Amino acid sequence: MGFIIETERLLLRELTTDDAENFYQLNLNPNVIRYTGDDAFSDVEEAYTFLVNYGDYKRNGFGRWAVIRKEDNAFLGWCGLKHNADIGETDIGFRFFEEFWNKGYATESAKACLNYGFSQLNQEIIIGRAMKDNIASIKVLEKIGLRYDRDFDFDGQDGVVYLGTF
């Protein structure tokens, strides 16, 4: 499978069913999903089923992508764009194994995805959402050039929306 985005240290590609074990393990860590509003998958099969049914690539031509470290082909997590047709917004999101936090991977991959969204996908606006308590993710959104836009209800929690424009 070809890579969609390449950065200095990373390769981003579509998620596949071969990623089910990594996807399961990623969401299994309560620290990783603490600010996401998501639950852990019950088992690898549930993660596999999610990946089988993940339709964003066909529906929108883009989605969340696996983030692979070049030096050793390690699956670090995912990063990418998601279009919500119901509200006409495209957002950027990212999730990484805890062992890869604070190494710049989220910022590096998110910046590349943001640039790809503007230059290749012709998006005019890309937003980032985070719970207010998720200071690390907010810092990533700020580092990639998004600016605070508004507060919102994030699954019953206080959330913020950051905005980037082309």
GROMACS .gro file of C-alpha atoms in nm, residues 31-113:
model
   83
   31ASN     CA    1  -0.487   0.752   2.922
   32VAL     CA    2  -0.504   0.750   2.542
   33ILE     CA    3  -0.883   0.771   2.523
   34ARG     CA    4  -0.931   0.984   2.836
   35TYR     CA    5  -1.027   1.299   2.644
   36THR     CA    6  -1.185   1.143   2.336
   37GLY     CA    7  -1.534   1.047   2.444
   38ASP     CA    8  -1.463   0.700   2.300
   39ASP     CA    9  -1.477   0.365   2.473
   40ALA     CA   10  -1.216   0.095   2.434
   41PHE     CA   11  -1.292  -0.181   2.187
   42SER     CA   12  -1.410  -0.495   2.366
   43ASP     CA   13  -1.165  -0.711   2.169
   44VAL     CA   14  -0.952  -0.721   1.854
   45GLU     CA   15  -1.251  -0.846   1.654
   46GLU     CA   16  -1.446  -0.529   1.736
   47ALA     CA   17  -1.151  -0.316   1.620
   48TYR     CA   18  -1.132  -0.530   1.304
   49THR     CA   19  -1.503  -0.478   1.238
   50PHE     CA   20  -1.462  -0.103   1.286
   51LEU     CA   21  -1.182  -0.100   1.028
   52VAL     CA   22  -1.380  -0.316   0.782
   53ASN     CA   23  -1.666  -0.065   0.804
   54TYR     CA   24  -1.453   0.251   0.802
   55GLY     CA   25  -1.596   0.427   0.497
   56ASP     CA   26  -1.432   0.770   0.506
   57TYR     CA   27  -1.177   0.693   0.232
   58LYS     CA   28  -1.446   0.595  -0.019
   59ARG     CA   29  -1.698   0.854   0.094
   60ASN     CA   30  -1.465   1.155   0.121
   61GLY     CA   31  -1.135   1.053  -0.040
   62PHE     CA   32  -0.958   1.097   0.294
   63GLY     CA   33  -0.982   1.005   0.659
   64ARG     CA   34  -0.773   0.911   0.959
   65TRP     CA   35  -0.440   0.758   0.855
   66ALA     CA   36  -0.199   0.519   1.024
   67VAL     CA   37   0.119   0.694   1.136
   68ILE     CA   38   0.428   0.480   1.076
   69ARG     CA   39   0.777   0.569   1.196
   70LYS     CA   40   1.022   0.544   0.908
   71GLU     CA   41   1.320   0.418   1.107
   72ASP     CA   42   1.155   0.094   1.219
   73ASN     CA   43   0.808   0.080   1.060
   74ALA     CA   44   0.650   0.109   1.406
   75PHE     CA   45   0.276   0.186   1.417
   76LEU     CA   46   0.265   0.496   1.638
   77GLY     CA   47  -0.106   0.572   1.616
   78TRP     CA   48  -0.323   0.763   1.373
   79CYS     CA   49  -0.368   1.116   1.247
   80GLY     CA   50  -0.581   1.266   0.977
   81LEU     CA   51  -0.888   1.448   0.862
   82LYS     CA   52  -1.254   1.364   0.899
   83HIS     CA   53  -1.538   1.529   0.713
   84ASN     CA   54  -1.872   1.558   0.890
   85ALA     CA   55  -2.125   1.617   0.612
   86ASP     CA   56  -2.407   1.680   0.862
   87ILE     CA   57  -2.245   2.004   0.978
   88GLY     CA   58  -2.021   2.069   0.678
   89GLU     CA   59  -1.696   2.064   0.875
   90THR     CA   60  -1.365   1.888   0.831
   91ASP     CA   61  -1.165   1.829   1.147
   92ILE     CA   62  -0.817   1.713   1.223
   93GLY     CA   63  -0.759   1.446   1.484
   94PHE     CA   64  -0.477   1.235   1.619
   95ARG     CA   65  -0.422   0.955   1.867
   96PHE     CA   66  -0.088   0.795   1.960
   97PHE     CA   67   0.037   0.520   2.185
   98GLU     CA   68   0.142   0.678   2.516
   99GLU     CA   69   0.503   0.569   2.471
  100PHE     CA   70   0.522   0.804   2.169
  101TRP     CA   71   0.385   1.114   2.343
  102ASN     CA   72   0.607   1.422   2.383
  103LYS     CA   73   0.831   1.331   2.090
  104GLY     CA   74   0.676   1.568   1.836
  105TYR     CA   75   0.501   1.296   1.633
  106ALA     CA   76   0.152   1.441   1.682
  107THR     CA   77   0.265   1.788   1.577
  108GLU     CA   78   0.467   1.659   1.281
  109SER     CA   79   0.188   1.441   1.145
  110ALA     CA   80  -0.091   1.690   1.219
  111LYS     CA   81   0.096   1.973   1.044
  112ALA     CA   82   0.145   1.750   0.739
  113CYS     CA   83  -0.225   1.651   0.739
   0.00000   0.00000   0.00000
